[in-house]
Coordinates of C-alpha atoms in Angstrom, one line a residue:
X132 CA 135.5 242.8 124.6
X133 CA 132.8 242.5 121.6
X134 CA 135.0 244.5 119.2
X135 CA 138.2 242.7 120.1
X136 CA 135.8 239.2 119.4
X137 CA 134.8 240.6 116.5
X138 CA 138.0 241.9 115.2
X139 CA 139.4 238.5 115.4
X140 CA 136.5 236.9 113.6
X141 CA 136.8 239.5 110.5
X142 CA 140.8 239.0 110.7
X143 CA 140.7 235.4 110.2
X144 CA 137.6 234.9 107.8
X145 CA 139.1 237.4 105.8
X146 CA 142.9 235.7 105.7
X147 CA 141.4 232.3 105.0
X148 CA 138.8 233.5 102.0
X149 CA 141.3 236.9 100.7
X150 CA 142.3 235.0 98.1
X151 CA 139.2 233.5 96.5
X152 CA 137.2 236.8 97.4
X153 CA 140.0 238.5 95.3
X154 CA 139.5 236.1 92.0
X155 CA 135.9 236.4 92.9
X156 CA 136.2 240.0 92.4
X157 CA 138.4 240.6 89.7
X158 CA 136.6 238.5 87.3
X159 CA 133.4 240.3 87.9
X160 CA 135.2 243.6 87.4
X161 CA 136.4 242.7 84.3
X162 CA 132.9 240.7 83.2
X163 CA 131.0 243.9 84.0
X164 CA 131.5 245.0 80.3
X165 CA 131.6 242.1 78.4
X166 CA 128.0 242.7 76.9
X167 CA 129.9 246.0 75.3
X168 CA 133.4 244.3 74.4
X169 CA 132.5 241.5 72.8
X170 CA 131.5 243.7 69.4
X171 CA 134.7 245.6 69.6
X172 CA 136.6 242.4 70.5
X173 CA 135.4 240.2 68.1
X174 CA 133.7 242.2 65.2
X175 CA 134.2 239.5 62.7
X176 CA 131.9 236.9 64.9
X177 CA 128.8 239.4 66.2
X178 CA 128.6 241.8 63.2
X179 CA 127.8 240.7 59.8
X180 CA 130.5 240.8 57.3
X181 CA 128.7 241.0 54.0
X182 CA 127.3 244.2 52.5
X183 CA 124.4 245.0 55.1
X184 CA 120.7 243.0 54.6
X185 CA 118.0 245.2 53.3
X186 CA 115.5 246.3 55.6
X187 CA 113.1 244.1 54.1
X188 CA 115.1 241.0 54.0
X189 CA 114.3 238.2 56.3
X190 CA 116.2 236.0 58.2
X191 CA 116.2 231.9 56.6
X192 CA 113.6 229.8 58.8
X193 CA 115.2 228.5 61.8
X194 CA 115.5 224.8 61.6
X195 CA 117.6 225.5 58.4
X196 CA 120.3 227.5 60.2
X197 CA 119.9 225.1 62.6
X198 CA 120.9 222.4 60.7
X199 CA 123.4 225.0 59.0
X200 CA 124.9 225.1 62.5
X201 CA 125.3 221.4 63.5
X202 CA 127.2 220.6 59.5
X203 CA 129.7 222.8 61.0
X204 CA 130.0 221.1 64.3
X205 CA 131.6 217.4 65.5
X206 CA 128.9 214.9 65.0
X207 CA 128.9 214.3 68.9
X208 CA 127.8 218.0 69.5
X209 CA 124.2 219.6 68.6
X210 CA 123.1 222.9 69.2
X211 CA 120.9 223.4 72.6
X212 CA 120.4 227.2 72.5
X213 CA 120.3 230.0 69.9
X214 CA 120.4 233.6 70.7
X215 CA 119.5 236.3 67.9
X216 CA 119.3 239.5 67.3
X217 CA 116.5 241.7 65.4
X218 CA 119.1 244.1 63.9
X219 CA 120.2 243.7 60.2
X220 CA 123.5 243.7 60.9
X221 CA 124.0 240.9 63.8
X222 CA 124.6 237.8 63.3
X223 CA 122.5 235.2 65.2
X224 CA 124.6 232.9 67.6
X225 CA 124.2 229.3 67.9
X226 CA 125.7 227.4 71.1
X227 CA 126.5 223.6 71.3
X228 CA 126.9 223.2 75.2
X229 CA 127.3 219.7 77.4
X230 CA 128.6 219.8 81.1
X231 CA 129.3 217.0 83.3
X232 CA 128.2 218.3 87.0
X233 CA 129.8 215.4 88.1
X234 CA 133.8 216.4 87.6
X235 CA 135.6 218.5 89.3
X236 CA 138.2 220.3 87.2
X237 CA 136.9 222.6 84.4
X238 CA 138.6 220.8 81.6
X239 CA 136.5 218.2 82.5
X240 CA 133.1 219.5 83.9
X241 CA 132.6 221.4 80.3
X242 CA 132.3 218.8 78.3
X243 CA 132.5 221.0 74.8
X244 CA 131.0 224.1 74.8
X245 CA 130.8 225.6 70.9
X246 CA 129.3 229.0 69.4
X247 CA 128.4 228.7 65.5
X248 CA 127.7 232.8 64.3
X249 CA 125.6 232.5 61.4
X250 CA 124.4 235.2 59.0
X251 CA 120.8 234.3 59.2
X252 CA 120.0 236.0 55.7
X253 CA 122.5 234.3 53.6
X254 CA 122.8 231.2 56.1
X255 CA 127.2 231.9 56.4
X256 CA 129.0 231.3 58.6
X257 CA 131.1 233.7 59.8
X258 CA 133.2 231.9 62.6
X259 CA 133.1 228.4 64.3
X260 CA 134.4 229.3 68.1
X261 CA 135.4 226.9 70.4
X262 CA 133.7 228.9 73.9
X263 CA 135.3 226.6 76.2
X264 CA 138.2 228.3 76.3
X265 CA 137.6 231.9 74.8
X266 CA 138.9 234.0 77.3
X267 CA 135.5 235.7 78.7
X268 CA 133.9 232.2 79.1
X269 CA 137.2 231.3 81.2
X270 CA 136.5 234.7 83.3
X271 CA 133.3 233.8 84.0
X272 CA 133.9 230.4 84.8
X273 CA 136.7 231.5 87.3
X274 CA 134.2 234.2 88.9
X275 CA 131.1 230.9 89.0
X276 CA 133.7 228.2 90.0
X277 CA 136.6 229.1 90.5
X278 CA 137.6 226.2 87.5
X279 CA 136.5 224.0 89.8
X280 CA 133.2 222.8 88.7
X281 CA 129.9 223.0 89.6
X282 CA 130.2 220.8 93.0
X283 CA 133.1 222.0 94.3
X284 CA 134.0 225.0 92.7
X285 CA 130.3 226.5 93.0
X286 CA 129.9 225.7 96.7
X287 CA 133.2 227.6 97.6
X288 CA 132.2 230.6 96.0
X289 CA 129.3 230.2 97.3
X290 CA 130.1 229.9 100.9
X291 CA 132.8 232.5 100.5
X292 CA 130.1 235.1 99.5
X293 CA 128.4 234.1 102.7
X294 CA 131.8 234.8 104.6
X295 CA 132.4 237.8 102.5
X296 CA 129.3 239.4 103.8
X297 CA 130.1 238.5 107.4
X298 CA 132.9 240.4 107.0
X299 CA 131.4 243.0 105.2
X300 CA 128.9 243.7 108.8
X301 CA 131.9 243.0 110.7
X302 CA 133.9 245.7 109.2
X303 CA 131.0 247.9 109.8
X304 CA 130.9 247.2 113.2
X305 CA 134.8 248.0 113.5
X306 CA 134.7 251.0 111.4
X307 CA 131.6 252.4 113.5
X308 CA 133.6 255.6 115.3
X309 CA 133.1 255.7 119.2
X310 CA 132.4 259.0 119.6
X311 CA 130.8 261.3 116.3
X312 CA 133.2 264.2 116.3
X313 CA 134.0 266.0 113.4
X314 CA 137.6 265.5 113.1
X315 CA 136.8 261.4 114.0
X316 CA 133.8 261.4 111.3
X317 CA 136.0 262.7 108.6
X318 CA 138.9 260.3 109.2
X319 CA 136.3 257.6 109.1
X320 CA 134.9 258.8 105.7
X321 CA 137.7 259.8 103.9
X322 CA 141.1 258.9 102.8
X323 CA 144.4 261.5 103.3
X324 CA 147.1 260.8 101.4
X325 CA 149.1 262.4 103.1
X326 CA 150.0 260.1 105.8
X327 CA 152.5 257.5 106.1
X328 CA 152.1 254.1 103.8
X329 CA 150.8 252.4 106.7
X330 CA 148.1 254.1 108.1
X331 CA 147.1 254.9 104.4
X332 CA 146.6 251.0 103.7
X333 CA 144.7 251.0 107.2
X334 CA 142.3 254.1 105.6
X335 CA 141.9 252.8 102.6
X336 CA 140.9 249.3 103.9
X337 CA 138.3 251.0 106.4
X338 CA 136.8 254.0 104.5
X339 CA 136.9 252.0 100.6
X340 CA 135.4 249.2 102.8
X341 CA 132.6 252.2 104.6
X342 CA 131.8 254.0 101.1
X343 CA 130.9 250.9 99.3
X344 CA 129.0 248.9 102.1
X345 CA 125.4 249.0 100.9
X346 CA 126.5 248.2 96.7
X347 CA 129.0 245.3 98.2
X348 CA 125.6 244.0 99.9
X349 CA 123.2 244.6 97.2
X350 CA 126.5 242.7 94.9
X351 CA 127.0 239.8 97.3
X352 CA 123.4 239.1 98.2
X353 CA 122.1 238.7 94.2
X354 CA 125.0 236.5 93.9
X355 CA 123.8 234.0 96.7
X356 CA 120.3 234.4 94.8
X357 CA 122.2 232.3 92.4
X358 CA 123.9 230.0 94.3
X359 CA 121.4 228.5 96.1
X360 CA 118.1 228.3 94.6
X361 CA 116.2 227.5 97.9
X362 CA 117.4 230.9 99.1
X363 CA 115.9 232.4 95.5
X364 CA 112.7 230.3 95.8
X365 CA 112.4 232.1 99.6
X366 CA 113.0 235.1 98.4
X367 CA 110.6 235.2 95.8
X368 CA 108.1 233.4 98.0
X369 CA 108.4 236.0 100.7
X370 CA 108.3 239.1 99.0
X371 CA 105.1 237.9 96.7
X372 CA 103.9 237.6 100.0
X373 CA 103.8 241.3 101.1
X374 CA 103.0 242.5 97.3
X375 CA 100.6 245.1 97.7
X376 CA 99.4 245.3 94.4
X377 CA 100.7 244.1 91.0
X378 CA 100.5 245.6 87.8
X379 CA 97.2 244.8 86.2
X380 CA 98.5 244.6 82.2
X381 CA 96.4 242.1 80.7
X382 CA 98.1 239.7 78.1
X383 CA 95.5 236.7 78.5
X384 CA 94.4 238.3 75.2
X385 CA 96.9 236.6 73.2
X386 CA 96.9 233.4 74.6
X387 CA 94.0 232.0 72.4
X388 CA 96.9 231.0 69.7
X389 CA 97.5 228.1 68.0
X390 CA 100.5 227.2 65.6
X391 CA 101.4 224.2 63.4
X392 CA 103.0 221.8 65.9
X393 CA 105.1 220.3 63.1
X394 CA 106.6 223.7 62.4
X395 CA 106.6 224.5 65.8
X396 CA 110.2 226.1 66.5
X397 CA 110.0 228.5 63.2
X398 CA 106.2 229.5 64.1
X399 CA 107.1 230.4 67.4
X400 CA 109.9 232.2 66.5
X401 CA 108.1 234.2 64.2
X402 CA 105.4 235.0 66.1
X403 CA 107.3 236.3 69.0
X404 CA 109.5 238.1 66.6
X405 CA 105.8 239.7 64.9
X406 CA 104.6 240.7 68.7
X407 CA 107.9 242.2 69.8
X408 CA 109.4 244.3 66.7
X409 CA 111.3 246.9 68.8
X410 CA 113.0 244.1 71.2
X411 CA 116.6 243.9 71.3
X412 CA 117.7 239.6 71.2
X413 CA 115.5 236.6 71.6
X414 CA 116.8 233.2 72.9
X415 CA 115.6 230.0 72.0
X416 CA 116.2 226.5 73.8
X417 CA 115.8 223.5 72.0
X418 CA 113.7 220.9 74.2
X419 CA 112.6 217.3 73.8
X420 CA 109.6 216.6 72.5
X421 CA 107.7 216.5 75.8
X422 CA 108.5 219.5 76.8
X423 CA 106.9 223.3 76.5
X424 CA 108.9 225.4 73.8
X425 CA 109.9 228.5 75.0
X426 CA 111.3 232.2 73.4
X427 CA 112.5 234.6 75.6
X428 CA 112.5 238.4 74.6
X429 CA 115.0 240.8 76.3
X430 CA 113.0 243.9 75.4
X431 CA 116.1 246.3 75.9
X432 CA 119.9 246.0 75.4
X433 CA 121.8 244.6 77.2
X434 CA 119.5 243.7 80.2
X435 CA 117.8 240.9 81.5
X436 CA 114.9 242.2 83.9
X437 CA 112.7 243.8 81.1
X438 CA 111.5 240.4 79.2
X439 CA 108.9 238.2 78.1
X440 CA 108.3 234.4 78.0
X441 CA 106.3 232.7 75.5
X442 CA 105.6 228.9 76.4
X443 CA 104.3 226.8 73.7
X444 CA 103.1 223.1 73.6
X445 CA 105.1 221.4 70.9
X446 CA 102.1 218.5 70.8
X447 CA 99.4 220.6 70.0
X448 CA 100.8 224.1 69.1
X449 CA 98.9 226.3 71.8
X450 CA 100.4 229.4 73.1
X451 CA 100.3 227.7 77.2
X452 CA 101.4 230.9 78.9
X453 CA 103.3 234.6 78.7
X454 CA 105.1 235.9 81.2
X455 CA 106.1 239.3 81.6
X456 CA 107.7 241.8 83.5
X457 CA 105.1 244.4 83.1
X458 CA 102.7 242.2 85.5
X459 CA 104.7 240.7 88.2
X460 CA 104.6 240.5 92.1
X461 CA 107.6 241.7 93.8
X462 CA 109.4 238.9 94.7
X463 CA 109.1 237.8 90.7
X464 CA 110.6 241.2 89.7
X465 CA 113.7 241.3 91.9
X466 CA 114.4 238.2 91.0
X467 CA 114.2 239.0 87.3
X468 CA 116.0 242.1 88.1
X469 CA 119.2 239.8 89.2
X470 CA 121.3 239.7 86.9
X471 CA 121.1 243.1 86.1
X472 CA 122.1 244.5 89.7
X473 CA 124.6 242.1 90.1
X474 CA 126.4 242.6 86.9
X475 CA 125.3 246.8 87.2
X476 CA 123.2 246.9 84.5
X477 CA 120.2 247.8 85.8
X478 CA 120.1 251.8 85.2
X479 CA 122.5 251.5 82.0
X480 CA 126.8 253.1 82.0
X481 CA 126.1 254.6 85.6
X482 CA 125.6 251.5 87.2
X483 CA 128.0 249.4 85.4
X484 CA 130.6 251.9 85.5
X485 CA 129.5 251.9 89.9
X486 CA 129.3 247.8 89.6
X487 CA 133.1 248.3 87.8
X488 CA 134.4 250.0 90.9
X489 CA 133.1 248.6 93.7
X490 CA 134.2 245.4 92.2
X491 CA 137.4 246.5 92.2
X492 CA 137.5 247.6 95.8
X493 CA 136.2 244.1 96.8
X494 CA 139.1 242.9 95.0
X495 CA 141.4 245.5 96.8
X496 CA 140.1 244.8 100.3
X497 CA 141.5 241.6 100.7
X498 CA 144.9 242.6 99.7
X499 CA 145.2 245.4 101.9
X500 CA 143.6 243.8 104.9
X501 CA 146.5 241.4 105.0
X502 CA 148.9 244.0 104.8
X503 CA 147.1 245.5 107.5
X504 CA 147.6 242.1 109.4
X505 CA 151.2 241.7 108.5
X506 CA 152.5 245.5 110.1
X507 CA 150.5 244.3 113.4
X508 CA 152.6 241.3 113.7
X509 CA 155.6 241.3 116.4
X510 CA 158.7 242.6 114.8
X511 CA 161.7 239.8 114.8
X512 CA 165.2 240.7 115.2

């Protein structure tokens, strides 16, 4: 009687959110690789196209390229971010980015969203691209919102990632075999092709949906840490709480700093740049004037957990605070860690290439549960 009440709950969750968990999937799959593809896609925008810098040759002062950036942009739209790179041979990206949270449709929630790549030695630039529609912005967007926004787009993901991992426990449940016989165990575990189409969609539904349970979960639980951030506050909260021990690397050291507040953004920039030689990018948000300046350091390609933060007052040019993640409590460090497990990045090709499968599963579960569905329904004449 459980099973058959729990049968019917994963039928019907999964017929009313298939669709979106397919999109939801898809997207992800094909986002998984976009830190990689974007060189090879767009050379002419990440790589410089002059002869290569010297060694020696240093980048023009930010606020110049800056201003560089905004000449070559509508007068409505300013750059709010740069990210750059400490190879000679990247160019350093400058984003222009307005949303309105209030609308609904995508057209209309991203207000403009530009990308000015600049050669920061020479100060050209290489390509003006209009991100709101490039076609990995659009992915993303699809896999965030669905193009529906942040209110209502965002909240349907969101919810169906919370349905998705009912049905993930549910089809656990389902799958579990009654009695552990050998011949039952290896049905459950693995696919034969040799059977009829039928039961082979049925197989592939269960076992696909068995061998990837615990990556689906790890997958659909650090996407809910972005969707709601009162889940990601208890989560760090609660996990700081049972921290043992944290690492004891001291960086008060460098804290007694003081820059030129009127040259705040290009000191900054420099000094992080000085400190960290061997890091991979550096982004830089522009804030008011009453707010802290801040550089963040991704220390190693192509991931996000393995950082610092520099704070700096713009008023008085003190160095506030670092933060690291050589000196965090748990909770801190899985939550910097994110990104990186939910896009498969954490551990390099072998996750990705893992994070690239399994995402394609999810995406394949959906379709063949409803075939699944349709052969069980009563045959008409």
């Amino acid at each position: 009687m459980i099973k058959k009440s729990i049968l019917w709950l994963h039928k019907w969750l999964g017929l009313i959110v298939g669709l979106i968990i397919f999109v939801v999937s898809i997207t992800g799959c094909i986002y998984v690789f976009y830190d990689d593809l974007k060189t090879i896609v767009y050379p002419e925008r990440y790589s410089i196209q002059e002869n290569k810098m010297p060694v020696s040759k240093q980048a023009l002062p930010l606020t110049d390229l800056i201003e560089i950036a905004n000449k070559n942009l509508p007068t409505n739209e300013k750059v709010t971010r740069v990210d750059l790179y400490l190879d000679k041979d990247r160019t350093w990206i400058f984003r222009a980015n307005k949303t309105d949270k209030e609308k609904t449709l995508y057209h209309n929630y991203m207000v403009y969203y530009k990308r000015v790549f600049i050669n920061p030695y020479s100060g050209k630039v290489q390509f003006v691209e209009n991100t709101k529609y490039e076609f990995f912005q659009v992915v993303l967007q699809l896999h965030q919102t669905l193009l529906l926004g942040k209110n209502v787009g965002h909240t349907i993901v969101a919810l169906s990632t919370v349905i998705f991992i009912i049905l993930t426990i549910s089809g656990l449940v389902l799958w579990w075999p009654k009695k552990w016989k050998k011949k039952l165990v290896k049905k459950a575990v693995w696919v034969n092709f040799s059977v009829k189409w039928k039961r082979l969609v049925y197989d592939l539904h269960n076992v696909l949906g068995f061998q990837t349970f615990i990556f689906v979960l790890i997958i659909a639980f650090t996407g809910l840490i972005f969707s709601y951030p009162s889940f990601k506050k208890f989560t760090t909260k609660t996990l700081n709480s049972i921290t043992i021990s944290e690492n004891d690397k001291d960086l008060s050291l460098e804290k007694n700093v003081i820059l030129n507040p009127n040259n705040i953004l290009n000191e900054s920039l420099l000094y992080a740049m000085e400190k960290n030689p061997e890091a991979n990018m550096m982004s830089v948000r522009l804030r008011d004037k009453d707010e802290d300046q801040d550089i963040q350091v991704r220390l190693e390609k192509n991931k996000t957990s393995v950082f610092r933060w520099y704070y700096f007052d713009q008023n008085s040019g003190k160095l506030l605070n670092i933060k690291s993640s050589e000196n965090q409590k748990l909770g801190d460090e899985l939550i910097g860690m994110n990104y990186d497990l939910h896009t498969g990045g954490i551990w390099g090709y072998p996750t990705k290439i893992l994070a690239f499968i399994v995402s394609l599963i999810c995406a394949s579960l959906p379709i063949t549960g409803a075939i699944v569905w349709w052969n069980k329904q009563p045959k008409r004449r």
